[in-house]
Amino acid sequence: MPNSFRSIGLIARVTAIMGNQLFQADDLQNNQFIYLMRINETPGITQTELADQLHVDPSTCLRTVRKLIANAYVTRSTDAANKKRRPLQATAKGQAVYPALEKYEQQILAVGTQDLSAGEQALLEELLAKVARNMKSYQRDQ
């Protein structure tokens, strides 16, 4: 069983390293590409919601979002109905990079599951979802 968690760690590291290298030319470093993907996929997401979705510390999310804003990939506005809400939006520059981000994600999924049948892929997704729920519950209980 310990090898399973090591495998999950390896998958996470390899995909992050490859993504960071691939999007370095776009000045997206330190996993910023992951944040930009989620902001593109969920226009109007708040920084708190983004941190929760990515399971990262709010201060880490703040630093990354600030860098994305500084590099003109993202804007932060004030919600007209709720002044405390500060939704994030991808800029035209951020939206222009999204197809490449999506292509990278699909490529990684295809490579990672290339020798799995459709049933094995479904089972893997189901089992990983259970492990993720267990870990999230464990984190909340600590």
XYZ file of C-alpha atoms in Angstrom:
142
model
C 0.000 0.000 0.000
C 2.794 2.541 0.703
C 3.836 2.189 -2.939
C 0.382 3.410 -4.016
C 0.862 6.706 -2.221
C 4.378 7.000 -3.557
C 2.966 6.474 -7.032
C 0.416 9.232 -6.470
C 3.244 11.526 -5.339
C 5.306 10.619 -8.393
C 2.389 11.365 -10.725
C 1.823 14.741 -9.066
C 5.517 15.694 -9.231
C 6.019 14.593 -12.836
C 2.932 16.404 -14.101
C 3.871 19.578 -12.183
C 7.483 19.521 -13.387
C 6.471 18.901 -17.003
C 3.774 21.589 -16.859
C 6.162 24.106 -15.323
C 8.712 23.392 -18.066
C 6.124 23.518 -20.836
C 4.602 26.823 -19.725
C 7.843 28.485 -18.635
C 7.965 30.314 -21.966
C 4.598 31.877 -21.057
C 6.082 33.006 -17.724
C 3.869 30.564 -15.809
C 6.041 29.094 -13.069
C 5.602 27.229 -9.788
C 2.332 25.583 -10.816
C 0.700 28.875 -11.831
C -0.679 27.058 -14.864
C -2.920 24.973 -12.577
C -4.397 28.106 -10.989
C -4.949 29.693 -14.395
C -6.754 26.567 -15.620
C -9.186 26.648 -12.692
C -9.814 30.388 -13.084
C -10.556 29.873 -16.786
C -12.867 26.951 -16.000
C -14.700 28.824 -13.232
C -14.985 32.504 -14.185
C -15.792 34.612 -11.143
C -14.261 32.185 -8.655
C -12.971 33.880 -5.524
C -9.503 33.392 -4.156
C -10.904 31.501 -1.147
C -12.874 29.178 -3.415
C -9.789 28.651 -5.576
C -7.634 27.769 -2.557
C -10.300 25.291 -1.398
C -10.609 23.749 -4.852
C -6.838 23.318 -5.196
C -6.377 22.289 -1.553
C -3.674 24.880 -0.947
C -2.996 27.306 1.860
C -4.758 30.677 1.372
C -1.446 32.563 1.585
C 0.054 30.378 -1.154
C -3.000 31.032 -3.295
C -2.719 34.784 -2.644
C 0.931 34.884 -3.775
C 0.182 32.904 -6.922
C -2.872 34.984 -7.827
C -0.881 38.190 -7.324
C 1.752 36.908 -9.757
C -0.930 35.999 -12.296
C -2.385 39.490 -11.940
C 1.074 41.094 -12.267
C 1.685 39.110 -15.462
C -1.738 40.170 -16.844
C -3.222 36.660 -16.922
C -5.938 37.398 -14.367
C -7.906 40.350 -13.037
C -9.642 40.752 -9.709
C -12.733 42.921 -9.522
C -15.332 43.827 -6.919
C -18.736 42.158 -7.096
C -21.470 44.783 -7.576
C -23.923 42.910 -5.345
C -21.442 41.988 -2.591
C -18.554 44.423 -2.118
C -16.599 41.901 -0.017
C -16.569 39.382 -2.869
C -13.552 39.762 -5.179
C -14.089 37.473 -8.187
C -11.206 36.444 -10.416
C -11.424 36.495 -14.199
C -8.948 35.364 -16.824
C -7.854 38.194 -19.096
C -7.663 37.832 -22.869
C -4.034 36.778 -22.358
C -5.102 34.173 -19.787
C -7.865 32.890 -22.026
C -5.477 32.644 -24.981
C -3.246 30.222 -23.047
C -6.154 28.044 -21.898
C -6.355 25.795 -24.998
C -2.693 24.823 -24.474
C -3.356 24.158 -20.775
C -6.341 21.988 -21.613
C -4.363 20.134 -24.293
C -1.594 19.453 -21.754
C -4.095 18.075 -19.236
C -5.669 15.795 -21.843
C -2.248 14.617 -23.019
C -1.174 13.775 -19.458
C -4.424 11.869 -18.872
C -3.994 9.951 -22.136
C -0.390 9.018 -21.358
C -1.153 8.055 -17.771
C -4.055 5.788 -18.691
C -2.888 4.501 -22.087
C -2.740 0.817 -21.117
C -5.976 0.833 -19.107
C -9.290 -0.430 -20.423
C -12.356 1.783 -20.126
C -13.439 -0.257 -17.102
C -10.038 0.111 -15.454
C -10.100 3.848 -16.083
C -13.531 4.115 -14.463
C -12.384 2.012 -11.508
C -9.239 4.100 -11.099
C -11.293 7.299 -11.095
C -13.700 5.847 -8.527
C -10.938 4.599 -6.225
C -8.924 7.816 -6.416
C -12.073 9.803 -5.609
C -12.550 7.652 -2.492
C -8.929 8.160 -1.435
C -9.281 11.917 -2.002
C -12.468 12.046 0.112
C -10.744 10.083 2.894
C -7.749 12.419 2.864
C -9.961 15.513 2.855
C -11.902 14.141 5.814
C -8.687 13.295 7.640
C -7.362 16.818 7.029
C -10.545 18.380 8.434
C -10.339 16.186 11.546
C -6.764 17.220 12.347
